[in-house]
Amino acid sequence: MPAVDETVEQVRSIDVDQYKYGFETEIETEKAPKGLSEDVVRFISAKKDEPQWMLEWRLEAYRRWLTMDEPTWAKVDYPRINYQDIYYYAAPKAFVAPKSLDEVDPEILRTYEKLGIPLREREILAGVQRPDGEGGGSRVAVDAVFDSVSVATTFKEELKKAGVIFMPISEALREHPDLVRQYLGSVVPVSDNFFATLNSAVFSDGSFVYVPAGVRCPMELSTYFRINERNTGQFERTLIIADKGAYVSYLEGCTAPRRDENQLHAAVVELIALDDAEIKYSTVQNWYPGDAHGRGGIFNFVTKRGDCRGPRSKISWTQVETGSAITWKYPSCILRGDGSRGEFYSIAISNGYQQVDSGTKMIHLGKNTTSRIISKGIAAGRSNNTYRGLVSAHRRATGARNFTNCDSLLIGDKCGAHTVPYIEAKNSTALFEHEATTSKISEEMLFYCQQRGMSAEEATALVVNGFVKDVLQHLPMEFAVEAQKLISISLEGSVG
Amino acid sequence: MPLLEIKDLHVTVGERPILNGLDLVVNKGEVHAIMGPNGSGKSTLAHVLAGKSDYVATGGSVTLDGEDLLAMAIDERAAKGLFLAFQYPIEIPGVATMTFLRTAMNAQRKSRGEEELSTPEFMKRVREAAGKLSINQDMLRRPVNVGFSGGEKKRNEILQMALLEPKLAVLDETDSGLDIDALKVVSDGVNRLRSPERSMIVITHYQRLLDHIVPDVVHVLSRGRIVRTGGKELALELEERGYADYQEEAA
C-alpha cells in the first residue's frame, strides 16, 4: 500500500525531533549590517543593481512599516521579535549570478542535492520517471533560492522558446522592468499589512513568472527556498502573471537548518490571472518546526494573494503545511472578473509546540463567481491548529457561490483545533455553504488497528491518510511527487 | 497440545483487580466457551490477551505456542496469530474497509517476513471470504464500520478473522446486538473457520450463541476466576438455573 507507506514517512517526519533537513551548509556569506534602516534598504537595492523607482518603492514601504504595528489577532503566541537583531540580507560570498549550473558553488549544489531537489537538468531528463510509467519523464523547471539570492534556474532556454519568462525577480527587474513595475504590488499593496510591508522594503529575491497570452506553460515551474545563515530572515517575493488564456502550474518547497533561535520568514506572493487564464499554485512548506521543547523553528508570516482579474479566470491554491514554529498564512483569491473561480485546498499538520493559524479569503467581487475551500487540519503533540477563513460577497457579486469544508483531526489530548470562519454576504443572491467537523484519533481506534497487526505508526498513518484523502485527490500528479520528495526520509539519491 | 496456557493470571484495570488467579489451557483445534455473569471479567480476559494498555497483568503467565504473550506488543501478538473479534467494533472515518483489510493483512505478513499480497491475489481472497458472509462490494468500499448496522459490524469482524487466518480467535460477545438471522450468518461464518489448526475462545453471556457454535469445553467465570469447567451441557444447565449459584459461591 504505497499511499500508506508514504504517510508513515510523513507522520514520522513531522515528529519534531526527526527533522531531516536540519543540517547547515558551511559557506562564506556576505551580509548586510545587522538590523533595519534606510541604509540597509539602500544596501539591498544597490546589491541588486535596481532601478531608481524600485529603491523609492522600497523606501516608501520602509517608512510605512515604521508607522505600523505587528498584528495580534491570530491565535499564535510567540516572544516579541526584535527586528534590529536580524540580518536582512545574506548571500553566498563573491556571488555573481551564475550563467550556468557549472558556475554555482558546488557546496550549494550539494545542499540542494541532499534535499532531493533535482537542479541538474540532465538528472531530471535522465532520472525522474513517473512511478506508473505514464508519459515518459516528469520535467520540472526549478528556481533555487539560498538565503537571499536565487542560485540557479533550470530549463530557462526551453521555457524561453515557449515565451515563458521564469527567472529570479532580481533579474526580472533588470530585464523586464516594465512588466515588474506594472504588476508588483498590484495585488498586495505596499501598505497591505505589517509583514507584507516589511517584505516590500527588504525583499531580496524570489521568482518571477510571466506566461504570455494563449500559452500553456510546457512544464511545472518550481522554486525551492532554503534559509541557511544564522539570524537571517528570508524575505522572498514571488510574482506570477498569466496573461489572457494562459495556464501555469507552480510549486514551491521550503526547508531550513535546525537552530535554537527563531528565524523570521516573511514572504509575499502575488498572482495575477487575466481573462480565461488559470494559475495553480502549490506549496510544500517544511521549514524547521523547532525541537521537542518548542525551542527554535521558523516564524512563518506569509502574505499570499491571487487576483482573478479577468473574466472566467481561475486561481487554485494547494498547500501542505508541515513545518515552522509559527505559521500565519492565508492564501486568498480576489474574484474580480465575472465568472472567475477560486480554490483553496489545504492540509496543515502541527506537532510538538507548533502553532498554525492558516486559512483563506475568498472575496467575491464579480458576478457569478465561485469558490471552494477544503481544509484539513491535523493537530498532534501540544500544538494548536487554527483554520481562519473569510468568504465575502460584495454588492455587485450577484450569483456568488462558495462551498467550504473544514475538518480537524486531533491526535492525543494536549493539542487544540480551532475553526474561525467569517462569512459576509452583501447581496441576497449569494449562496454560501459551510461544513465543519472535528474528530480524534482515539486510543480505541489505534488499539483496533494494532490488534489487526498494524504498528501504532501504520495505524496513525492509515487514519491520517483517510482524513486527508479529499484534498490529496485534488492534487496534480506532479505535486504528489514533489511533496513525497520533500517529505520522505529517504531523500538521498532519490532523484532517480 | 496446548496452544494457549494461562497460569494464575492476575489483572488490574486502573488499580481495580478484575482477574484473580485465572487458569486456562486451550489445545489446538478446540473451541472453548467462557460464560459468566456481568462483571465477572470475561471482557477483561479478552482485552488482556490482546494487550490493551489499561489492562495490567500483575501476576501469572500467558503463553501462546510456548511464547510469552504478555511480553509482546499488540501488533506482535496479532502477527503471531491472535485475533480479537470486538464486542463493539470501532469506526474509522475516511478509511475504506478494503484499504483497512489490505493494510492489516500486509502488516502481519511483513512482520512474519512474508511477501506482500499482490492486488489480484488480495482481491480474490476478499471476494471469496466476503461472498460467504453476504458482504457486498459496496460495504467494502465504505469506511470501516461507519454507518454499518450491528449485523454488518459483526460480519465485518468475521470477515477480518477469515482473511487474517489466526491460530487463536477470541470472540467477545459476538452475539450481542444480533437478531436471529444475523446470528445465524455470523455463526455459520465462524463454524466454517473451525479447523484442527485453529482454536477459539467464545465469550458470551447467553447460551443461544452456543446452539450455533457448539463448544468443546465450557467454563464458568466468576469474580475473576474459572470456577467450573464442563462439556457443552454445562451451558444448558446455566441457561436453566442462571448465574446466581456462582455469584454466591464466589462471595
XYZ file of C-alpha atoms in Angstrom:
747
model
C 0.000 0.000 0.000
C 2.334 2.770 -1.167
C -0.016 5.577 -0.128
C 0.094 4.355 3.435
C 3.859 3.899 3.351
C 4.206 7.465 2.200
C 2.108 8.693 5.036
C 4.046 6.627 7.529
C 7.100 8.529 6.385
C 5.120 11.716 6.559
C 3.974 11.090 10.114
C 7.496 10.183 11.128
C 8.948 13.245 9.552
C 6.586 15.563 11.392
C 7.971 14.241 14.627
C 9.766 17.425 15.536
C 12.912 15.690 16.704
C 13.328 13.958 13.404
C 13.530 16.937 11.111
C 15.562 15.699 8.174
C 16.679 18.981 6.720
C 18.290 20.420 9.827
C 21.849 20.392 8.526
C 23.817 23.543 7.881
C 25.912 24.336 4.862
C 29.379 25.748 5.569
C 29.769 28.560 3.168
C 31.123 32.061 3.341
C 28.453 34.673 3.100
C 28.205 38.337 2.639
C 25.638 40.071 4.787
C 24.110 43.475 5.153
C 24.808 45.086 8.547
C 22.503 43.719 11.233
C 19.197 45.457 11.792
C 16.902 47.541 9.636
C 17.410 51.113 8.495
C 17.141 53.193 5.330
C 20.785 52.382 4.738
C 20.095 48.662 4.781
C 17.253 49.115 2.311
C 19.600 51.129 0.081
C 22.274 48.445 0.503
C 19.927 45.689 -0.684
C 18.693 47.738 -3.624
C 22.280 48.572 -4.616
C 23.345 44.932 -4.320
C 20.626 44.064 -6.772
C 21.573 46.898 -9.070
C 17.978 48.056 -9.096
C 16.433 50.976 -10.972
C 15.747 54.130 -9.015
C 11.941 53.628 -8.935
C 12.433 50.309 -7.191
C 14.551 51.916 -4.490
C 11.897 54.614 -3.995
C 9.228 51.894 -3.761
C 11.227 50.087 -1.088
C 11.885 53.246 0.886
C 8.222 54.156 0.839
C 7.429 50.682 2.191
C 10.073 51.065 4.870
C 8.662 54.423 6.022
C 5.155 52.972 6.077
C 6.346 49.989 8.055
C 7.785 52.237 10.762
C 4.257 53.506 11.444
C 2.651 50.054 11.622
C 2.094 47.638 14.489
C 2.585 43.899 14.440
C -0.829 42.213 14.215
C -2.028 40.291 17.274
C -5.371 38.875 16.164
C -4.091 35.433 15.181
C -4.181 32.579 17.662
C -0.412 32.337 17.935
C 1.776 33.132 20.895
C 5.468 33.969 20.484
C 8.077 36.196 22.076
C 8.400 39.689 20.606
C 10.556 39.773 17.546
C 13.480 42.177 17.755
C 13.607 43.490 14.215
C 17.002 45.089 14.817
C 18.540 41.711 15.667
C 18.062 40.211 12.228
C 20.203 40.207 9.120
C 18.059 41.283 6.192
C 20.441 40.198 3.510
C 22.796 37.241 3.244
C 24.320 35.904 0.077
C 26.959 33.310 -0.671
C 30.226 35.284 -0.839
C 31.561 36.502 -4.137
C 28.183 35.788 -5.569
C 27.859 36.546 -9.220
C 24.689 35.459 -10.897
C 25.757 32.185 -12.485
C 25.333 31.748 -16.194
C 25.105 28.013 -15.925
C 24.909 25.405 -13.216
C 28.648 24.761 -13.560
C 29.282 28.172 -12.058
C 27.225 27.524 -8.942
C 29.205 26.824 -5.763
C 29.374 23.026 -5.518
C 28.655 23.284 -1.785
C 25.270 24.813 -2.541
C 24.548 22.253 -5.220
C 25.335 19.532 -2.709
C 22.906 21.125 -0.262
C 20.107 21.020 -2.766
C 21.077 17.524 -3.741
C 20.815 16.468 -0.109
C 17.350 17.958 -0.097
C 16.499 15.814 -3.078
C 15.973 18.737 -5.372
C 16.851 17.985 -8.948
C 18.837 21.024 -10.006
C 20.836 19.385 -12.699
C 18.849 19.235 -15.822
C 20.418 16.099 -17.131
C 19.495 14.278 -13.969
C 15.951 15.386 -14.420
C 15.991 14.346 -18.026
C 17.595 11.028 -17.269
C 16.088 10.384 -13.906
C 12.632 11.180 -12.713
C 10.216 8.763 -14.274
C 6.642 8.886 -13.124
C 6.107 5.850 -10.914
C 3.328 4.469 -13.070
C 5.435 4.963 -16.169
C 2.977 7.286 -17.893
C 4.168 9.790 -20.447
C 7.921 9.494 -20.017
C 9.986 11.638 -17.675
C 8.426 14.298 -15.497
C 10.134 17.592 -16.137
C 10.112 20.392 -13.656
C 11.878 23.693 -14.084
C 13.468 24.766 -10.813
C 14.494 28.119 -9.347
C 16.540 27.641 -6.168
C 16.775 30.437 -3.602
C 19.524 30.164 -0.996
C 19.136 32.706 1.814
C 18.669 36.000 -0.032
C 19.604 35.103 -3.572
C 18.497 32.863 -6.357
C 21.338 30.457 -7.137
C 20.096 28.557 -10.113
C 17.232 28.356 -12.521
C 16.834 25.413 -14.842
C 15.189 24.890 -18.213
C 15.432 28.601 -18.966
C 16.119 28.098 -22.643
C 13.282 25.757 -23.270
C 10.832 27.987 -21.442
C 12.048 30.934 -23.457
C 11.081 29.160 -26.666
C 7.521 28.922 -25.368
C 7.687 32.613 -24.483
C 7.504 31.902 -20.769
C 9.620 34.103 -18.527
C 10.822 32.273 -15.417
C 13.702 33.920 -13.569
C 14.740 35.397 -10.259
C 12.784 38.566 -9.595
C 16.052 40.486 -9.182
C 16.942 39.559 -12.734
C 13.440 40.350 -13.989
C 13.817 43.850 -12.519
C 16.757 44.383 -14.878
C 15.493 42.507 -17.928
C 11.764 43.159 -17.807
C 11.407 46.265 -15.631
C 8.140 47.371 -17.257
C 6.364 44.092 -16.589
C 7.529 44.024 -12.985
C 6.611 47.644 -12.445
C 3.145 47.126 -13.905
C 2.228 44.244 -11.637
C 4.386 44.412 -8.500
C 2.264 45.439 -5.519
C -0.917 45.425 -7.592
C -2.386 42.534 -5.597
C -0.647 43.016 -2.248
C -0.159 46.786 -1.957
C 2.905 48.191 -0.228
C 0.930 49.044 2.908
C -1.202 45.872 2.969
C -0.115 44.548 6.347
C 2.828 44.696 8.737
C 4.691 41.689 7.359
C 3.933 42.362 3.691
C 5.149 45.936 4.111
C 8.340 44.715 5.751
C 8.803 42.365 2.831
C 8.253 45.206 0.345
C 11.098 47.144 1.950
C 13.665 44.373 2.166
C 12.716 41.521 -0.164
C 15.831 40.150 -1.719
C 14.817 37.549 -4.231
C 12.142 35.182 -5.350
C 10.683 34.034 -8.614
C 9.109 35.930 -11.450
C 6.866 34.196 -13.933
C 5.122 35.606 -16.965
C 3.133 33.355 -19.255
C 2.063 35.180 -22.433
C -1.467 35.177 -23.814
C -2.702 31.825 -25.016
C 0.331 29.883 -23.821
C 0.046 26.770 -21.758
C 3.321 26.583 -19.818
C 5.008 23.407 -21.105
C 6.217 22.223 -17.697
C 5.735 22.593 -13.975
C 7.605 25.537 -12.505
C 9.094 25.152 -9.094
C 11.030 27.160 -6.528
C 12.913 25.830 -3.527
C 13.653 28.162 -0.672
C 16.396 27.441 1.803
C 17.309 29.560 4.821
C 20.869 28.684 5.793
C 22.529 31.588 7.558
C 22.104 32.223 11.296
C 19.972 35.166 12.478
C 18.895 35.807 8.955
C 15.415 36.471 7.773
C 14.196 35.320 4.430
C 12.009 37.739 2.550
C 11.221 36.422 -0.855
C 8.819 37.908 -3.305
C 7.071 35.901 -5.944
C 5.133 37.424 -8.803
C 3.250 35.290 -11.299
C 1.270 36.654 -14.215
C -0.855 34.509 -16.503
C -1.903 36.603 -19.460
C -5.179 36.037 -21.316
C -5.965 32.359 -21.773
C -2.625 31.244 -20.304
C -2.081 28.361 -17.918
C 0.673 27.725 -15.409
C 1.229 25.354 -12.522
C 3.774 26.392 -9.928
C 5.196 24.522 -6.926
C 7.231 25.807 -4.013
C 9.099 23.967 -1.285
C 10.971 25.265 1.738
C 13.425 23.971 4.358
C 15.862 25.404 6.916
C 18.606 24.160 9.273
C 17.856 23.173 12.829
C 18.707 26.032 15.218
C 17.863 27.005 18.753
C 16.837 30.542 17.943
C 13.853 31.503 15.875
C 14.174 32.783 12.369
C 11.814 35.030 10.515
C 10.348 34.261 7.138
C 8.058 36.930 5.707
C 7.251 36.297 2.076
C 4.815 37.840 -0.329
C 3.310 36.027 -3.277
C 1.193 37.821 -5.856
C -0.709 36.026 -8.598
C -2.493 37.727 -11.459
C -4.792 35.826 -13.788
C -6.139 37.771 -16.744
C -9.147 36.783 -18.894
C -9.667 32.995 -19.070
C -6.241 32.358 -17.514
C -5.553 29.742 -14.882
C -2.891 29.569 -12.169
C -2.375 26.584 -9.970
C -0.081 27.306 -7.034
C 1.064 24.516 -4.737
C 3.218 24.667 -1.622
C 5.035 22.103 0.450
C 6.056 24.103 3.489
C 8.568 22.253 5.596
C 10.559 24.907 7.449
C 12.262 23.743 10.628
C 9.460 23.447 13.245
C 11.581 23.740 16.416
C 12.643 20.969 18.767
C 10.554 18.813 21.102
C 10.586 21.547 23.759
C 9.444 24.258 21.394
C 12.908 25.840 21.042
C 13.834 27.299 17.710
C 11.928 26.991 14.480
C 10.854 29.362 11.754
C 8.330 32.132 12.257
C 6.432 31.984 9.024
C 4.423 35.139 8.314
C 3.373 34.992 4.731
C 1.013 37.006 2.567
C -0.228 35.151 -0.484
C -2.936 36.550 -2.657
C -4.230 35.919 -6.121
C -6.223 38.291 -8.269
C -8.649 36.755 -10.755
C -8.551 39.978 -12.683
C -10.117 38.823 -15.929
C -13.464 37.183 -16.605
C -13.574 33.374 -16.264
C -10.085 33.263 -14.794
C -9.182 30.730 -12.143
C -6.713 30.563 -9.276
C -6.204 27.454 -7.215
C -4.076 27.293 -4.063
C -2.969 23.979 -2.662
C -0.839 23.790 0.438
C 0.700 21.050 2.542
C 1.944 22.745 5.685
C 4.109 20.609 7.939
C 6.871 22.899 9.206
C 7.511 26.199 11.042
C 7.135 27.032 14.719
C 4.539 29.677 13.833
C 2.509 29.706 10.646
C 0.490 32.783 9.774
C -0.709 32.353 6.259
C -3.916 32.948 4.321
C -3.575 32.321 0.584
C -6.525 34.255 -0.805
C -8.381 34.968 -4.008
C -9.897 38.211 -5.183
C -12.608 37.118 -7.589
C -12.823 40.298 -9.613
C -13.582 39.020 -13.103
C -17.133 37.846 -13.801
C -17.408 34.072 -13.675
C -13.981 33.699 -12.095
C -13.209 30.885 -9.700
C -11.023 30.495 -6.612
C -9.992 27.290 -4.885
C -8.141 26.540 -1.670
C -7.085 23.032 -0.726
C -5.091 22.720 2.448
C -3.528 20.091 4.659
C -1.956 21.602 7.768
C -0.143 19.275 10.161
C 1.123 20.542 13.514
C 3.038 18.675 16.195
C 5.246 19.459 19.194
C 4.710 23.095 20.126
C 3.895 24.260 16.618
C 1.206 26.888 16.156
C -0.680 27.166 12.909
C -3.124 29.925 12.096
C -3.956 29.461 8.453
C -6.845 29.625 6.071
C -8.011 31.679 3.137
C -10.040 34.632 1.977
C -12.409 34.336 -0.949
C -13.517 37.821 -1.905
C -16.321 37.718 -4.435
C -16.493 40.970 -6.404
C -17.599 39.849 -9.882
C -20.871 38.303 -10.980
C -21.354 34.527 -10.853
C -18.022 33.962 -9.167
C -17.484 30.635 -7.430
C -15.102 29.399 -4.791
C -14.345 26.211 -2.973
C -12.427 25.662 0.272
C -11.353 22.260 1.545
C -9.217 22.459 4.663
C -7.880 19.549 6.695
C -6.082 20.387 9.914
C -4.237 17.723 11.894
C -3.028 18.617 15.372
C -0.754 16.412 17.491
C 1.545 16.876 20.494
C 0.951 20.209 22.213
C 0.269 22.095 19.039
C -2.529 24.461 18.146
C -4.078 24.388 14.719
C -6.499 27.134 13.683
C -8.441 27.496 10.464
C -9.329 31.134 9.861
C -11.250 31.966 6.727
C -13.281 34.742 5.183
C -15.864 34.342 2.469
C -17.449 37.585 1.330
C -19.759 38.639 -1.473
C -19.933 42.282 -2.418
C -22.985 44.131 -3.697
C -22.139 43.585 -7.355
C -21.331 39.895 -6.891
C -24.716 38.506 -7.825
C -24.885 34.739 -8.024
C -21.712 34.267 -5.966
C -21.305 30.759 -4.609
C -18.986 29.221 -2.072
C -18.610 25.781 -0.605
C -16.436 25.415 2.488
C -15.482 22.253 4.275
C -13.036 22.343 7.145
C -12.251 19.271 9.143
C -9.935 18.905 12.089
C -8.307 15.786 13.411
C -6.784 15.631 16.863
C -4.065 13.157 17.819
C -3.657 12.950 21.592
C -5.275 15.139 24.224
C -2.876 18.071 24.622
C -3.403 19.697 21.244
C -6.082 22.060 20.023
C -8.035 22.576 16.816
C -9.959 25.776 16.205
C -12.144 26.955 13.364
C -12.862 30.642 12.861
C -14.966 31.230 9.754
C -16.105 34.715 8.743
C -18.959 34.941 6.253
C -20.233 38.213 4.783
C -22.903 38.358 2.097
C -23.860 41.813 0.881
C -26.319 40.663 -1.745
C -29.241 38.317 -1.440
C -28.336 36.066 -4.368
C -25.107 34.797 -2.827
C -25.139 31.180 -1.761
C -22.590 30.078 0.836
C -22.277 26.623 2.348
C -20.117 25.787 5.321
C -19.387 22.356 6.771
C -17.015 21.587 9.613
C -16.147 18.552 11.701
C -13.689 17.751 14.455
C -12.640 14.203 15.170
C -9.980 12.482 17.148
C -7.694 9.510 16.671
C -8.746 7.720 19.792
C -6.883 5.101 21.765
C -9.681 2.715 20.812
C -9.108 3.343 17.117
C -5.378 2.676 17.427
C -5.989 -0.443 19.515
C -8.389 -1.778 16.899
C -5.861 -1.277 14.096
C -2.974 -2.646 16.148
C -4.976 -5.725 17.066
C -5.233 -6.349 13.342
C -1.442 -6.279 13.072
C -0.552 -2.662 12.301
C 2.093 -0.798 14.259
C 0.981 2.370 16.045
C 2.670 4.369 13.288
C 0.984 2.461 10.491
C -2.329 2.819 12.255
C -1.918 6.586 12.643
C -0.854 6.838 9.032
C -3.893 4.903 7.881
C -6.263 7.171 9.757
C -4.463 10.364 8.692
C -4.425 9.180 5.103
C -8.144 8.599 5.181
C -8.598 12.040 6.633
C -6.648 13.973 4.004
C -7.854 11.915 1.049
C -10.311 14.584 -0.106
C -7.520 17.099 -0.565
C -4.933 14.685 -1.955
C -7.195 13.622 -4.772
C -7.343 17.235 -5.968
C -3.579 17.474 -6.290
C -1.801 17.227 -9.600
C 0.392 14.188 -10.063
C 3.492 16.389 -10.104
C 2.550 17.799 -6.745
C 2.292 14.408 -5.136
C 5.710 13.536 -6.483
C 7.180 16.807 -5.219
C 5.537 16.507 -1.835
C 6.730 12.979 -1.421
C 10.202 14.029 -2.450
C 10.402 16.741 0.174
C 8.704 14.872 2.948
C 10.007 11.354 2.806
C 13.031 10.452 4.862
C 14.993 8.561 2.281
C 15.805 11.555 0.163
C 19.403 10.794 -0.560
C 19.884 9.807 -4.144
C 16.153 9.970 -4.721
C 16.457 11.795 -7.990
C 16.362 8.524 -9.910
C -1.122 -29.998 22.507
C -1.715 -26.724 24.347
C -1.862 -23.601 22.155
C -2.760 -21.178 24.916
C -1.722 -21.628 28.525
C -2.828 -19.184 31.178
C -1.435 -19.750 34.676
C -2.581 -17.938 37.809
C -3.279 -14.719 35.904
C -3.961 -11.580 37.944
C -5.103 -8.447 36.126
C -5.993 -4.985 37.356
C -7.760 -2.246 35.455
C -6.971 1.143 36.914
C -5.923 -0.311 40.322
C -9.035 -2.462 40.490
C -8.315 -6.224 40.496
C -10.534 -7.948 37.932
C -8.878 -11.302 37.268
C -7.697 -13.113 40.395
C -5.693 -16.207 39.570
C -7.212 -17.430 36.338
C -6.039 -20.753 34.882
C -6.932 -21.906 31.396
C -5.491 -24.300 28.832
C -6.773 -24.320 25.257
C -5.478 -27.040 22.974
C -5.017 -26.750 19.255
C -8.301 -27.048 17.382
C -10.513 -26.704 20.454
C -13.387 -24.283 20.910
C -13.830 -23.083 24.490
C -16.791 -21.085 25.710
C -16.380 -18.736 28.618
C -19.606 -17.802 30.322
C -20.315 -15.799 33.406
C -22.333 -13.022 34.946
C -21.756 -9.374 34.113
C -18.603 -8.041 35.733
C -17.021 -11.459 36.175
C -14.031 -10.484 33.998
C -14.940 -12.010 30.611
C -14.119 -8.949 28.519
C -11.056 -8.213 30.661
C -9.699 -11.610 29.702
C -10.229 -10.802 26.021
C -8.538 -7.426 26.317
C -5.555 -8.568 28.348
C -4.887 -11.313 25.824
C -4.924 -8.718 23.031
C -2.681 -6.383 25.027
C -4.870 -3.313 25.608
C -2.884 -0.716 27.527
C -5.100 -0.141 30.583
C -5.227 -3.844 31.391
C -2.221 -4.628 33.585
C -1.150 -8.192 34.342
C 0.191 -8.065 37.897
C 0.947 -11.769 38.229
C 0.882 -15.098 36.444
C 1.806 -16.010 32.899
C 0.290 -16.444 29.452
C 1.946 -18.350 26.640
C 0.860 -18.765 23.044
C 2.580 -21.653 21.295
C 5.068 -21.655 24.164
C 5.968 -17.961 23.739
C 5.439 -15.315 26.420
C 2.381 -13.471 25.128
C 2.406 -10.756 27.795
C 5.863 -9.596 26.689
C 4.692 -8.879 23.148
C 3.339 -5.624 21.677
C -0.261 -5.574 20.465
C 0.613 -5.882 16.785
C 3.189 -8.590 17.515
C 0.501 -10.696 19.186
C -1.682 -10.227 16.137
C 1.117 -11.315 13.814
C 1.649 -14.405 16.000
C -1.926 -15.375 15.258
C -4.076 -13.837 17.984
C -7.335 -12.310 16.788
C -9.938 -10.496 18.834
C -13.445 -10.073 17.439
C -14.630 -6.918 19.180
C -17.884 -6.637 21.045
C -18.142 -3.048 19.793
C -16.161 -2.754 16.522
C -14.562 0.666 16.113
C -15.486 3.120 13.337
C -12.679 4.623 11.245
C -13.940 7.531 9.120
C -12.357 8.093 5.708
C -10.641 4.705 5.528
C -12.261 2.301 3.079
C -12.830 -1.179 4.507
C -10.910 -2.615 1.574
C -7.880 -0.434 2.360
C -8.074 -1.384 6.011
C -8.155 -5.107 5.227
C -5.224 -4.866 2.890
C -3.137 -2.775 5.294
C -3.802 -5.226 8.122
C -3.039 -8.308 6.057
C 0.181 -6.878 4.681
C 1.293 -5.578 8.078
C 1.017 -9.083 9.503
C 2.725 -10.628 6.523
C 5.529 -8.101 6.729
C 6.230 -8.800 10.389
C 6.306 -12.521 9.630
C 8.819 -11.857 6.868
C 6.404 -12.785 4.082
C 5.842 -11.062 0.744
C 3.022 -8.552 0.435
C -0.063 -9.837 -1.355
C -0.411 -8.884 -4.979
C -3.534 -6.931 -5.869
C -5.217 -9.772 -7.797
C -4.431 -12.257 -5.035
C -5.794 -9.890 -2.382
C -8.950 -9.195 -4.390
C -9.533 -12.889 -4.910
C -9.286 -13.649 -1.212
C -11.544 -10.779 -0.196
C -14.166 -11.636 -2.786
C -14.287 -15.252 -1.666
C -14.448 -14.515 2.037
C -16.924 -11.645 1.634
C -19.223 -13.720 -0.538
C -19.593 -16.378 2.147
C -20.652 -13.713 4.650
C -23.023 -11.952 2.213
C -20.865 -8.838 2.294
C -21.240 -6.897 -0.937
C -18.746 -4.678 -2.754
C -20.497 -1.532 -1.601
C -19.883 -2.395 2.031
C -16.191 -2.988 1.301
C -15.897 0.439 -0.253
C -17.491 2.205 2.709
C -15.309 3.492 5.571
C -14.583 0.874 8.237
C -17.740 0.262 10.311
C -19.051 3.791 9.669
C -22.823 3.637 9.345
C -22.768 -0.176 9.476
C -25.692 -1.909 11.174
C -24.981 -4.111 14.196
C -25.092 -7.189 11.976
C -22.797 -5.646 9.362
C -20.241 -4.745 12.002
C -20.127 -8.293 13.331
C -19.946 -9.780 9.853
C -17.057 -7.412 9.158
C -15.286 -8.798 12.239
C -15.690 -12.358 10.972
C -14.502 -11.277 7.513
C -11.321 -9.959 9.080
C -10.914 -13.176 11.011
C -11.320 -15.211 7.820
C -8.701 -13.125 5.983
C -6.172 -12.936 8.823
C -6.373 -16.704 9.486
C -5.499 -16.578 13.199
C -4.313 -19.506 15.331
C -6.413 -18.309 18.219
C -9.585 -16.285 17.813
C -11.192 -14.650 20.815
C -14.820 -13.753 20.152
C -16.007 -11.182 22.671
C -19.819 -11.245 22.977
C -20.139 -11.679 19.241
C -23.853 -12.385 19.669
C -24.656 -9.065 21.307
C -26.874 -6.824 19.237
C -27.695 -9.504 16.660
C -31.149 -10.706 15.670
C -31.702 -14.400 14.945
C -30.974 -14.158 11.214
C -27.784 -12.170 11.684
C -26.701 -14.533 14.452
C -27.042 -17.422 12.022
C -24.933 -15.752 9.325
C -22.210 -14.867 11.815
C -22.185 -18.302 13.489
C -22.066 -20.079 10.142
C -19.113 -17.871 9.272
C -17.349 -18.803 12.493
C -18.103 -22.509 12.080
C -16.592 -22.520 8.614
C -13.366 -21.261 10.175
C -13.133 -24.117 12.674
C -10.182 -26.329 11.898
C -7.785 -28.676 13.683
C -5.191 -25.900 13.389
C -7.310 -23.139 14.911
C -8.533 -22.645 18.451
C -11.287 -20.321 19.620
C -12.430 -18.743 22.827
C -16.073 -17.754 22.623
C -17.058 -15.282 25.317
C -20.777 -14.979 25.871
C -23.393 -14.257 28.450
C -26.065 -16.358 26.787
C -26.456 -19.963 25.784
C -28.138 -19.149 22.460
C -24.852 -18.462 20.645
C -23.626 -21.894 21.719
C -26.581 -23.524 19.934
C -24.891 -22.344 16.755
C -21.223 -22.503 17.696
C -21.030 -25.729 19.657
C -18.077 -25.643 22.074
C -15.821 -28.499 23.130
C -15.398 -27.112 26.609
C -17.444 -24.655 28.676
C -16.007 -22.615 31.568
C -17.806 -20.527 34.117
C -16.020 -17.360 35.134
C -16.895 -15.655 38.379
C -15.096 -12.949 40.313
C -12.091 -13.202 38.046
C -11.520 -16.963 38.260
C -12.736 -20.051 36.453
C -14.992 -21.751 38.959
C -16.357 -24.601 36.916
C -15.465 -26.456 33.727
C -17.550 -28.929 31.812
C -18.850 -30.025 28.433
C -21.439 -28.274 26.266
C -24.213 -29.486 28.603
C -22.906 -27.069 31.237
C -24.152 -24.196 29.095
C -27.652 -25.664 29.092
C -27.572 -26.010 32.838
C -26.610 -22.334 33.156
C -29.435 -21.374 30.824
C -31.891 -23.076 33.213
C -30.509 -22.049 36.552
C -28.846 -18.691 35.811
C -25.625 -17.438 37.352
C -26.999 -16.958 40.877
C -25.177 -20.028 42.233
C -21.820 -18.765 41.058
C -22.185 -15.268 42.356
C -22.947 -16.654 45.813
C -20.234 -19.238 45.649
C -17.615 -16.645 44.990
C -18.915 -14.231 47.617
